[in-house]
Short mmCIF file of N, CA and C in Angstrom, two decimals:
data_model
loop_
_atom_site.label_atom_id
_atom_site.label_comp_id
_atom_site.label_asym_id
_atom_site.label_seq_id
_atom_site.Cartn_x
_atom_site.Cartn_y
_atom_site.Cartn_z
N UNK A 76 6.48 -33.93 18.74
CA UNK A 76 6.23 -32.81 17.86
C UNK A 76 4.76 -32.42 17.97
N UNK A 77 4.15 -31.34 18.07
CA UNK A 77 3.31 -30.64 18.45
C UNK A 77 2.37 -30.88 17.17
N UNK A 78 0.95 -31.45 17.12
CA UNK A 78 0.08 -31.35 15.94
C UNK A 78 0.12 -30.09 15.31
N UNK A 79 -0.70 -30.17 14.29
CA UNK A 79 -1.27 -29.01 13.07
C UNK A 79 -2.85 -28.79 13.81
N UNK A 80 -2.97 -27.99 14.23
CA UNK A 80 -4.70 -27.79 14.15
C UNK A 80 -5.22 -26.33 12.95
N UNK A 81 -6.54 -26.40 13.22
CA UNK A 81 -7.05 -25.55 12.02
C UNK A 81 -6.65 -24.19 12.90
N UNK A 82 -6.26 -23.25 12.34
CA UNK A 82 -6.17 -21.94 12.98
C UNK A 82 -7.45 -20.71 13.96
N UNK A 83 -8.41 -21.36 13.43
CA UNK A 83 -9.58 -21.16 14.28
C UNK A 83 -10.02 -22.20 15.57
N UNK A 84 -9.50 -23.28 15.83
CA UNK A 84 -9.19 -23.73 16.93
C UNK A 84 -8.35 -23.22 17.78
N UNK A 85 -7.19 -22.85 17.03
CA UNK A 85 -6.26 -22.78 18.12
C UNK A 85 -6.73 -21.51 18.46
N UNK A 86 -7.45 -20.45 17.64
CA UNK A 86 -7.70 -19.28 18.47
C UNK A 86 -8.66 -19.33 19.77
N UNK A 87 -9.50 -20.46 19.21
CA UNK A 87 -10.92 -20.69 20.57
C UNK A 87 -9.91 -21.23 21.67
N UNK A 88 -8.84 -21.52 21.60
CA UNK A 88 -8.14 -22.00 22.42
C UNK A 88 -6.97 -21.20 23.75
N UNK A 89 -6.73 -19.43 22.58
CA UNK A 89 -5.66 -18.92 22.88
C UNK A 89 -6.52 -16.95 23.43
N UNK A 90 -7.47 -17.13 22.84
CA UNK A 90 -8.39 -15.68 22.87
C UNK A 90 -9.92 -16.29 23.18
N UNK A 91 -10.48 -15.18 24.26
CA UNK A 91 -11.91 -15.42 24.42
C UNK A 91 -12.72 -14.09 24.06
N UNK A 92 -13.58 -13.74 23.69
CA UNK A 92 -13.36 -14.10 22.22
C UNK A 92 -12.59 -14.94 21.13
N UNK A 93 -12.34 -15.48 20.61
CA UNK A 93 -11.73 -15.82 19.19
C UNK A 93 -12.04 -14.41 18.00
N UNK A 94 -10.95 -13.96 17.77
CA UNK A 94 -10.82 -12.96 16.26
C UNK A 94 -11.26 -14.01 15.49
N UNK A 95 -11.76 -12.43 14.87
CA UNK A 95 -12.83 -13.65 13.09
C UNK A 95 -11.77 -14.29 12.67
N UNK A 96 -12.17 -14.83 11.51
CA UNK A 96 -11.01 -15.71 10.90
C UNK A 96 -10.56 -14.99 9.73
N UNK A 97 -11.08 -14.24 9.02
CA UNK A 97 -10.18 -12.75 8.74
C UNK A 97 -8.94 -12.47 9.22
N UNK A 98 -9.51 -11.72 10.33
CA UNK A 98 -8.24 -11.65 11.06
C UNK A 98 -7.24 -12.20 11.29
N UNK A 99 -7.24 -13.88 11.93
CA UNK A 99 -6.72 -14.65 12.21
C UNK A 99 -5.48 -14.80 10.43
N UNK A 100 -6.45 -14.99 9.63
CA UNK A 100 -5.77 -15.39 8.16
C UNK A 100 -4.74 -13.80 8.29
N UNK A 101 -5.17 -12.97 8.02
CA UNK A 101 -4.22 -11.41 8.38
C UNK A 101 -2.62 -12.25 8.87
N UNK A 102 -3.21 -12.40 10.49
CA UNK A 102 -2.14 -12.31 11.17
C UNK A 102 -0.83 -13.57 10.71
N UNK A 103 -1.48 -14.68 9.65
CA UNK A 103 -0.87 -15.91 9.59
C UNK A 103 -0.23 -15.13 7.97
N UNK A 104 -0.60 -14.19 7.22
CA UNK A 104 0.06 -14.07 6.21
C UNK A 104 1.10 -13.08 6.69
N UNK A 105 0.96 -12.02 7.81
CA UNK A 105 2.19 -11.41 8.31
C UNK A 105 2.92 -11.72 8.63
N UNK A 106 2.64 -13.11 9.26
CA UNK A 106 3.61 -14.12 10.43
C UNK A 106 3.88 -13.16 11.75
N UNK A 107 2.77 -12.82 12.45
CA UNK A 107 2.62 -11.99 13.29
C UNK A 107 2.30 -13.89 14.47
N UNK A 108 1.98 -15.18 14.28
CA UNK A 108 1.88 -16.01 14.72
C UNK A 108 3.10 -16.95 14.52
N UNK A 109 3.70 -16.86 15.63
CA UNK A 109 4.74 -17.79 15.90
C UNK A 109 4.64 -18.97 16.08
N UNK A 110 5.32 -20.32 16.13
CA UNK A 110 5.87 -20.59 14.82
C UNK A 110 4.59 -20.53 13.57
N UNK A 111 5.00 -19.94 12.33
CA UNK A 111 4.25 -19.22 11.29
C UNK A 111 3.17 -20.89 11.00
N UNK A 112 1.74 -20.13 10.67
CA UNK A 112 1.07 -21.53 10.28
C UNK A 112 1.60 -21.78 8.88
N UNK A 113 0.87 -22.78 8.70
CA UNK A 113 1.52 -23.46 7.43
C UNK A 113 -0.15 -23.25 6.64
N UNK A 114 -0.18 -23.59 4.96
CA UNK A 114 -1.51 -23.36 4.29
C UNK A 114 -1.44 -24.96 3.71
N UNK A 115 -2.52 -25.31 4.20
CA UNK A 115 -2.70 -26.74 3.76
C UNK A 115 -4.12 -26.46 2.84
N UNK A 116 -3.59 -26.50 1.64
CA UNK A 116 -4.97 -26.73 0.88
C UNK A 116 -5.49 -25.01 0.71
N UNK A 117 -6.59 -24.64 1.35
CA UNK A 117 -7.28 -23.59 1.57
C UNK A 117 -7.08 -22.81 2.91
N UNK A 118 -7.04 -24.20 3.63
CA UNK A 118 -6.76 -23.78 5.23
C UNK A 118 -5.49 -23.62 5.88
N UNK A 119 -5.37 -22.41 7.03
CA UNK A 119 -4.09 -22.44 7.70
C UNK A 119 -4.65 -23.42 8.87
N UNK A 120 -3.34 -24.10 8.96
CA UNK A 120 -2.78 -25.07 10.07
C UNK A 120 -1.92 -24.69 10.73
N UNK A 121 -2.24 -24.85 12.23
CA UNK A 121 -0.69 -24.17 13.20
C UNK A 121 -0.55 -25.13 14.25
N UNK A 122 0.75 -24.78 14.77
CA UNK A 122 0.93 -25.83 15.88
C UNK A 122 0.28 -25.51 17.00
N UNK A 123 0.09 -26.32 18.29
CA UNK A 123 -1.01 -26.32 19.10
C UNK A 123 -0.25 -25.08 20.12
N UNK A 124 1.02 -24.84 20.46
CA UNK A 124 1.91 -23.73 20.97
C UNK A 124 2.35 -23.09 20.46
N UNK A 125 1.73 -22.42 19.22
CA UNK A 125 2.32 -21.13 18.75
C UNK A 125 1.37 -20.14 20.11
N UNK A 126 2.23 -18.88 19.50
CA UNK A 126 1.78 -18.03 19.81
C UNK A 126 1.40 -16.30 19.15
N UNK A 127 0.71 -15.93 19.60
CA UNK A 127 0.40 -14.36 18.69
C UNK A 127 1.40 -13.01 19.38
N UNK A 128 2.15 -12.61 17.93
CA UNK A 128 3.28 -11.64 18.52
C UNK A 128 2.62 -10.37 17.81
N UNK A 129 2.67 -9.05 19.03
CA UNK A 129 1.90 -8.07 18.71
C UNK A 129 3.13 -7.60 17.10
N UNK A 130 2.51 -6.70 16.36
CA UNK A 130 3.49 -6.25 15.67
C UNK A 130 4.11 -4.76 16.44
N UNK A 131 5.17 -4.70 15.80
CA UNK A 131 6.06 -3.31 16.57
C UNK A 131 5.18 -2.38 15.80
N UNK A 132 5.25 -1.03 16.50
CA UNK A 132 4.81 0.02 15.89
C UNK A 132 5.65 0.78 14.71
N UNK A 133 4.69 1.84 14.43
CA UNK A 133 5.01 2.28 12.76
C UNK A 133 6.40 3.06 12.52
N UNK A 134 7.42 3.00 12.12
CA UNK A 134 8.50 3.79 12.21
C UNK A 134 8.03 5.48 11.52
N UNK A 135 8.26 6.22 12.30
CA UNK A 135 8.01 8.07 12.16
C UNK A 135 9.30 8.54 12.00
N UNK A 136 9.24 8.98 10.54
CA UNK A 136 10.54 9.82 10.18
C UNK A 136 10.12 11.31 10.39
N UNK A 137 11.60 11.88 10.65
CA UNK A 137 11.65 13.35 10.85
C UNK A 137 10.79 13.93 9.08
N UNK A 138 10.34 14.73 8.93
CA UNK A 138 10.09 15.43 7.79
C UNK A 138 11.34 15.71 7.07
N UNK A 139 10.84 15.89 5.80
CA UNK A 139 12.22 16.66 4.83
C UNK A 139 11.94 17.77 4.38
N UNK A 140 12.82 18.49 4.80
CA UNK A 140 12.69 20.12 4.27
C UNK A 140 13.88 20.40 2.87
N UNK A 141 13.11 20.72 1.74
CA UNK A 141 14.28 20.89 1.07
C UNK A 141 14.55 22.66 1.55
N UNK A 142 15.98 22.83 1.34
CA UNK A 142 16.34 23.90 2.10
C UNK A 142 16.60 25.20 0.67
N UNK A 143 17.17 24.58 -0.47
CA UNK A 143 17.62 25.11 -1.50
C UNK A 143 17.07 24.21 -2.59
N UNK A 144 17.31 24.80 -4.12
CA UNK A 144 16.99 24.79 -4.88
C UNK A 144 17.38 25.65 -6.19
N UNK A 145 17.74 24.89 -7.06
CA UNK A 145 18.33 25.71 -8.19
C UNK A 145 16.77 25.90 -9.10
N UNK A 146 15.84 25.40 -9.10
CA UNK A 146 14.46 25.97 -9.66
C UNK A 146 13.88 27.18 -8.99
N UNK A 147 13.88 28.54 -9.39
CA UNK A 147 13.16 29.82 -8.75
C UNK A 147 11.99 29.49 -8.52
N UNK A 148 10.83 28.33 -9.35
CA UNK A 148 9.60 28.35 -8.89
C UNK A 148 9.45 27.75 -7.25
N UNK A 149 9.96 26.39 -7.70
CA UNK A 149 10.36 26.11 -6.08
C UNK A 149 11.12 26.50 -5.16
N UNK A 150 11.88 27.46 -4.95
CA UNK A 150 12.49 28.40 -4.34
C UNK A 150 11.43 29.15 -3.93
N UNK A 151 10.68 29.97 -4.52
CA UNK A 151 9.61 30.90 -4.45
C UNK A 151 8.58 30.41 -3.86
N UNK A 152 7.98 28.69 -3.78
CA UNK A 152 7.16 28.00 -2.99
C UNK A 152 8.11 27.75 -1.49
N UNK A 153 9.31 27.53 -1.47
CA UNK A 153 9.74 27.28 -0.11
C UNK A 153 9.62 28.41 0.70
N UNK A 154 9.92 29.85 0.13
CA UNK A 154 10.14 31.09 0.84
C UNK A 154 8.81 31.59 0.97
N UNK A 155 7.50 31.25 0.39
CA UNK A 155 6.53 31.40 0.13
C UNK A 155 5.07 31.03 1.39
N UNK A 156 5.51 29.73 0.57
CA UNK A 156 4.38 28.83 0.95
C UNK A 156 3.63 28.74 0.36
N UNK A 157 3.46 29.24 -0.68
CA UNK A 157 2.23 28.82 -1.06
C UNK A 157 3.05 28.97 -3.40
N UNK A 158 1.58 28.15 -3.62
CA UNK A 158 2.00 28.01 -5.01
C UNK A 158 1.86 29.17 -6.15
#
């Protein structure tokens, strides 16, 4: 079974640079670091083979158009544009 090291090791280990430890803490409360560290005390601890998983990008919804409306004011802003 793979040790616990401090999470700023394993980064000097996995990135050159090493991300601040900011960061690093970020990515261990998203669980963006596989297998997720663990919080011992103050400090995150991870195994010596995790690894860092990018996150997926932002989901983009179509817009909503309301089309109708039983309120004339907002009716009058849709056909409008303006208030």
């Amino acid at each position: 079974m793979p040790k616990l090291i401090p999470l700023l090791d394993w980064a000097d280990m996995h990135f050159s640079p090493a991300p601040n430890i900011r960061t690093l803490r970020r990515w261990a409360k998203k669980k963006l670091i596989r297998p997720a560290p663990v919080l011992v005390g103050r400090e995150y601890r991870v195994k010596e083979n995790a690894s860092y998983h990018q996150p997926k990008g932002a989901i983009h919804l179509p817009p909503v158009t309301v089309i109708h409306s039983d309120d004339p004011v907002v009716n009058d802003i849709i056909k409008n544009g303006q208030t």
